[in-house]
CSV table of C-alpha atoms in Angstrom, one decimal:
chain,number,residue,atom,x,y,z
A,1,MET,CA,-24.0,-7.2,-19.1
A,2,ASN,CA,-22.8,-10.1,-21.2
A,3,GLY,CA,-24.6,-12.8,-23.1
A,4,ILE,CA,-28.2,-12.9,-21.9
A,5,GLY,CA,-30.9,-10.2,-21.7
A,6,THR,CA,-33.2,-9.1,-18.9
A,7,SER,CA,-36.2,-10.9,-20.3
A,8,GLY,CA,-36.9,-14.5,-21.5
A,9,VAL,CA,-34.9,-17.7,-20.5
A,10,SER,CA,-31.7,-19.4,-21.0
A,11,PRO,CA,-30.9,-19.9,-24.9
A,12,THR,CA,-29.8,-23.5,-23.8
A,13,GLY,CA,-33.1,-24.4,-22.4
A,14,ARG,CA,-31.6,-25.9,-19.3
A,15,VAL,CA,-32.5,-25.4,-15.8
A,16,THR,CA,-30.1,-23.8,-13.5
A,17,ARG,CA,-29.7,-25.1,-10.1
A,18,LEU,CA,-29.4,-22.2,-7.5
A,19,VAL,CA,-28.4,-21.7,-3.8
A,20,ILE,CA,-29.0,-18.5,-2.0
A,21,VAL,CA,-26.6,-17.6,0.9
A,22,ASP,CA,-27.4,-14.5,2.9
A,23,ASP,CA,-27.8,-14.0,6.6
A,24,GLN,CA,-30.9,-11.9,6.3
A,25,ALA,CA,-34.1,-14.2,6.1
A,26,MET,CA,-36.3,-11.4,4.3
A,27,VAL,CA,-33.6,-11.2,1.6
A,28,ARG,CA,-33.2,-14.7,1.2
A,29,ALA,CA,-37.2,-15.2,0.8
A,30,GLY,CA,-37.4,-12.3,-1.5
A,31,PHE,CA,-34.8,-13.7,-3.8
A,32,ALA,CA,-35.8,-17.2,-3.8
A,33,ALA,CA,-39.6,-16.0,-4.4
A,34,LEU,CA,-38.4,-14.0,-7.3
A,35,LEU,CA,-36.0,-16.2,-8.9
A,36,ALA,CA,-38.1,-19.7,-8.4
A,37,ALA,CA,-40.7,-18.1,-10.3
A,38,GLN,CA,-38.6,-18.3,-13.5
A,39,SER,CA,-39.1,-21.4,-15.3
A,40,ASP,CA,-35.3,-21.8,-16.1
A,41,ILE,CA,-34.2,-21.4,-12.4
A,42,ASP,CA,-34.6,-23.7,-9.6
A,43,VAL,CA,-33.7,-22.7,-6.3
A,44,VAL,CA,-32.5,-25.9,-4.5
A,45,GLY,CA,-31.5,-24.2,-1.1
A,46,GLU,CA,-31.1,-21.4,1.2
A,47,ALA,CA,-28.4,-20.9,3.8
A,48,PRO,CA,-28.1,-18.2,6.6
A,49,ASP,CA,-24.0,-18.0,6.6
A,50,GLY,CA,-21.0,-19.0,4.7
A,51,ALA,CA,-20.4,-22.0,6.5
A,52,ALA,CA,-23.8,-23.6,6.0
A,53,GLY,CA,-23.6,-22.3,2.5
A,54,VAL,CA,-20.6,-24.3,1.9
A,55,GLU,CA,-22.4,-27.6,3.4
A,56,LEU,CA,-25.4,-27.3,1.4
A,57,CYS,CA,-23.4,-26.9,-1.7
A,58,ARG,CA,-21.7,-30.0,-1.2
A,59,ARG,CA,-24.9,-31.9,-0.9
A,60,ALA,CA,-27.0,-30.0,-3.4
A,61,HIS,CA,-24.4,-29.4,-6.1
A,62,PRO,CA,-25.9,-26.1,-7.4
A,63,ASP,CA,-24.8,-24.5,-10.7
A,64,VAL,CA,-24.7,-21.0,-9.3
A,65,VAL,CA,-24.5,-19.7,-5.7
A,66,LEU,CA,-25.8,-16.3,-5.0
A,67,MET,CA,-23.4,-15.3,-2.2
A,68,ASP,CA,-23.8,-12.3,0.1
A,69,VAL,CA,-20.3,-10.9,1.1
A,70,ARG,CA,-20.8,-10.0,4.9
A,71,MET,CA,-22.2,-12.9,7.0
A,72,PRO,CA,-21.6,-14.3,10.4
A,73,ARG,CA,-19.3,-17.7,11.2
A,74,LEU,CA,-17.7,-17.6,7.6
A,75,ASN,CA,-18.2,-14.5,5.4
A,76,GLY,CA,-18.9,-14.7,1.6
A,77,LEU,CA,-15.3,-14.3,0.6
A,78,GLU,CA,-13.9,-17.3,2.7
A,79,ALA,CA,-17.0,-19.5,1.4
A,80,ALA,CA,-16.4,-18.5,-2.1
A,81,GLU,CA,-12.8,-19.7,-1.5
A,82,GLN,CA,-13.7,-22.9,-0.1
A,83,LEU,CA,-16.3,-23.6,-3.1
A,84,LEU,CA,-14.1,-22.3,-5.9
A,85,ASP,CA,-10.8,-24.1,-4.5
A,86,PRO,CA,-12.3,-27.2,-2.9
A,87,PRO,CA,-10.2,-29.8,-0.9
A,88,PRO,CA,-9.0,-33.1,-2.5
A,89,GLY,CA,-11.9,-35.5,-3.4
A,90,VAL,CA,-14.3,-32.7,-4.0
A,91,THR,CA,-14.9,-32.2,-7.7
A,92,HIS,CA,-18.0,-29.8,-7.7
A,93,ARG,CA,-17.1,-26.2,-8.3
A,94,PRO,CA,-20.4,-24.3,-8.8
A,95,LYS,CA,-20.3,-20.5,-10.3
A,96,VAL,CA,-20.3,-18.0,-7.6
A,97,LEU,CA,-21.9,-14.4,-7.9
A,98,MET,CA,-21.3,-12.2,-5.1
A,99,LEU,CA,-23.9,-9.9,-3.6
A,100,THR,CA,-22.4,-6.6,-2.4
A,101,THR,CA,-22.9,-3.0,-1.2
A,102,PHE,CA,-20.6,-0.1,-1.9
A,103,ASP,CA,-19.5,-0.4,1.9
A,104,VAL,CA,-17.9,-3.7,1.3
A,105,ASP,CA,-16.5,-3.2,-2.1
A,106,ASP,CA,-13.0,-3.9,-1.0
A,107,TYR,CA,-13.9,-7.6,-0.9
A,108,VAL,CA,-14.8,-7.6,-4.4
A,109,TYR,CA,-11.5,-7.6,-6.3
A,110,GLU,CA,-10.3,-10.4,-4.1
A,111,ALA,CA,-13.3,-12.2,-4.8
A,112,LEU,CA,-12.6,-12.0,-8.6
A,113,ARG,CA,-9.0,-13.1,-8.0
A,114,LEU,CA,-10.3,-16.2,-6.5
A,115,GLY,CA,-12.4,-17.1,-9.4
A,116,ALA,CA,-15.9,-15.7,-8.6
A,117,SER,CA,-17.9,-15.0,-11.8
A,118,GLY,CA,-18.7,-11.3,-10.8
A,119,PHE,CA,-20.9,-9.4,-8.5
A,120,LEU,CA,-23.9,-7.6,-8.3
A,121,LEU,CA,-25.3,-4.8,-6.0
A,122,LYS,CA,-28.0,-5.8,-3.5
A,123,ASP,CA,-30.3,-3.1,-4.3
A,124,ALA,CA,-30.2,-4.0,-8.2
A,125,PRO,CA,-33.6,-4.1,-9.8
A,126,PRO,CA,-35.2,-7.6,-10.0
A,127,ALA,CA,-34.6,-7.9,-13.9
A,128,ASP,CA,-30.9,-7.2,-13.4
A,129,LEU,CA,-30.8,-10.2,-10.6
A,130,ILE,CA,-32.6,-12.7,-12.8
A,131,ALA,CA,-30.4,-11.6,-15.9
A,132,ALA,CA,-27.3,-12.1,-13.6
A,133,VAL,CA,-27.9,-15.6,-12.6
A,134,ARG,CA,-28.6,-16.5,-16.3
A,135,VAL,CA,-25.4,-14.7,-17.4
A,136,VAL,CA,-23.1,-16.6,-14.8
A,137,ALA,CA,-25.1,-20.0,-15.5
A,138,GLU,CA,-24.2,-19.7,-19.2
A,139,GLY,CA,-20.3,-19.4,-18.4
A,140,GLU,CA,-20.2,-15.5,-18.6
A,141,ALA,CA,-18.8,-13.0,-16.1
A,142,LEU,CA,-20.9,-10.3,-14.7
A,143,LEU,CA,-18.5,-7.5,-15.7
A,144,ALA,CA,-20.0,-5.4,-18.4
A,145,PRO,CA,-21.6,-2.8,-16.4
A,146,SER,CA,-19.8,0.6,-16.2
A,147,VAL,CA,-19.9,0.6,-12.4
A,148,THR,CA,-18.1,-2.9,-12.3
A,149,ARG,CA,-15.3,-1.6,-14.6
A,150,ARG,CA,-14.9,1.4,-12.4
A,151,LEU,CA,-14.7,-0.6,-9.2
A,152,ILE,CA,-12.3,-3.1,-10.6
A,153,ALA,CA,-10.2,-0.4,-11.7
A,154,GLU,CA,-10.1,1.2,-8.3
A,155,PHE,CA,-9.1,-2.1,-6.5
A,156,ALA,CA,-6.1,-2.3,-9.1
A,157,ARG,CA,-5.2,1.2,-8.4
A,158,GLN,CA,-5.2,0.5,-4.7
A,159,ARG,CA,-3.4,-2.8,-5.3
A,160,SER,CA,-0.6,-1.0,-7.4
A,161,GLY,CA,0.2,1.3,-4.6
A,162,ASN,CA,1.3,4.4,-6.6
A,163,GLY,CA,-1.6,4.7,-9.2
A,164,PRO,CA,-1.6,2.9,-12.6
A,165,ARG,CA,1.1,0.4,-13.3
A,166,ARG,CA,3.7,1.3,-16.1
A,167,GLY,CA,5.3,-2.2,-16.3
A,168,ARG,CA,4.5,-6.0,-16.0
A,169,ALA,CA,5.5,-8.4,-13.6
A,170,PRO,CA,8.0,-10.8,-15.1
A,171,ALA,CA,5.7,-13.8,-14.6
A,172,SER,CA,2.5,-12.0,-16.2
A,173,GLU,CA,5.0,-10.7,-19.2
A,174,LEU,CA,5.8,-14.2,-19.9
A,175,ARG,CA,2.5,-15.5,-19.7
A,176,LEU,CA,1.3,-12.7,-22.2
A,177,LYS,CA,3.9,-13.7,-24.5
A,178,ALA,CA,2.1,-17.0,-25.3
A,179,LEU,CA,-0.7,-15.1,-27.0
A,180,THR,CA,-0.7,-14.0,-30.5
A,181,GLU,CA,-1.2,-10.4,-31.3
A,182,ARG,CA,-4.7,-10.9,-31.9
A,183,GLU,CA,-5.2,-12.9,-28.7
A,184,THR,CA,-3.8,-9.9,-26.9
A,185,GLU,CA,-6.1,-7.3,-28.5
A,186,VAL,CA,-9.0,-9.6,-27.4
A,187,LEU,CA,-7.8,-9.9,-24.0
A,188,GLU,CA,-7.4,-6.2,-23.7
A,189,LEU,CA,-11.0,-5.6,-24.9
A,190,VAL,CA,-12.3,-8.3,-22.5
A,191,ALA,CA,-10.5,-6.3,-19.6
A,192,ARG,CA,-12.5,-3.2,-20.9
A,193,GLY,CA,-15.7,-4.9,-20.3
A,194,ARG,CA,-16.8,-5.4,-24.0
A,195,SER,CA,-18.9,-8.2,-25.0
A,196,ASN,CA,-18.1,-10.8,-27.6
A,197,THR,CA,-20.4,-9.1,-30.0
A,198,GLU,CA,-18.6,-5.5,-29.1
A,199,ILE,CA,-15.3,-7.3,-29.7
A,200,ALA,CA,-16.4,-8.5,-33.2
A,201,GLU,CA,-17.7,-5.0,-34.3
A,202,PHE,CA,-14.5,-3.3,-33.1
A,203,LEU,CA,-12.1,-5.7,-34.6
A,204,VAL,CA,-14.5,-6.3,-37.6
A,205,LEU,CA,-14.5,-10.1,-37.0
A,206,ALA,CA,-17.3,-12.8,-37.1
A,207,GLU,CA,-18.6,-13.3,-33.3
A,208,GLN,CA,-17.6,-17.0,-33.7
A,209,THR,CA,-14.2,-16.1,-34.4
A,210,VAL,CA,-14.1,-13.9,-31.3
A,211,LYS,CA,-15.3,-16.6,-29.1
A,212,THR,CA,-12.5,-18.9,-30.3
A,213,HIS,CA,-9.9,-16.3,-29.5
A,214,VAL,CA,-11.4,-15.7,-26.3
A,215,SER,CA,-11.3,-19.6,-25.4
A,216,ARG,CA,-7.7,-19.7,-26.5
A,217,VAL,CA,-7.0,-16.9,-24.3
A,218,PHE,CA,-8.4,-18.6,-21.4
A,219,ALA,CA,-6.6,-22.0,-22.3
A,220,LYS,CA,-3.2,-20.5,-22.7
A,221,LEU,CA,-3.2,-18.4,-19.3
A,222,GLY,CA,-5.1,-20.9,-17.3
A,223,LEU,CA,-8.1,-18.6,-16.8
A,224,ARG,CA,-11.4,-19.8,-15.8
A,225,ASP,CA,-13.7,-16.9,-17.2
A,226,ARG,CA,-14.0,-13.4,-18.1
A,227,ALA,CA,-13.6,-12.3,-14.6
A,228,GLN,CA,-10.1,-13.8,-14.1
A,229,ALA,CA,-9.3,-12.5,-17.5
A,230,VAL,CA,-9.9,-8.8,-16.2
A,231,VAL,CA,-8.0,-9.3,-13.2
A,232,PHE,CA,-5.0,-10.6,-15.0
A,233,ALA,CA,-5.0,-7.9,-17.4
A,234,TYR,CA,-5.1,-5.2,-14.9
A,235,GLU,CA,-2.2,-7.1,-13.0
A,236,ALA,CA,-0.2,-7.5,-15.9
A,237,GLY,CA,-0.2,-3.9,-17.0
A,238,LEU,CA,-2.2,-4.7,-20.1
A,239,VAL,CA,-5.1,-2.2,-19.0
A,240,ALA,CA,-4.5,0.7,-16.7
A,241,PRO,CA,-6.9,1.6,-14.1
A,242,GLY,CA,-9.3,4.3,-15.5
A,243,ASP,CA,-9.0,3.0,-18.9
A,244,GLN,CA,-12.4,2.6,-20.8
């Protein structure tokens, strides 16, 4: 997990506005009670399905949305797409953290492509849920856990059709040429799930220098966060499924 530990509060001291979208009332209530007890998290609303969740977010303007994948009326993937790619005139775009179980993992790769900031298994320990909200609120992506790396690699393998890709798509190759050699190294390490601290240690750089490189990579490639950077790296062939 990147950026923030499982205890304490956000290092910025700001309060994160959170909306919970899940069709199971007991799950919503449990998550709401746990998260609202944190001094740096304000649960501003709950919704029982994707359609109601989108409507609520348009009114409440949360910083983070905890979004279940499988729901009636509008599933979590469709709701995330509406929030992350809003219609003209709608400027608010919250960060979306998807909740999933292993039986719906095929949704996860597409959610990351749409711009979701990551995903969390619904049976994760309470401390992991709290930390996940803080990580996403601070602008990081929930991609460091090994289970996430394995799942994203599997989705990339499925998308490639015949195992790991050996080449790059022309459009992706052109976009990669915009990066310096060092920026390409940093992107590859981001795609392997390394945190800024780990990248700094590996490349023998100051952590602030790594942060600058990461920001430049995002700007040059038009990426929103680390989640999209991971997807781009797999699709461009910079990292092959199964790489560690």
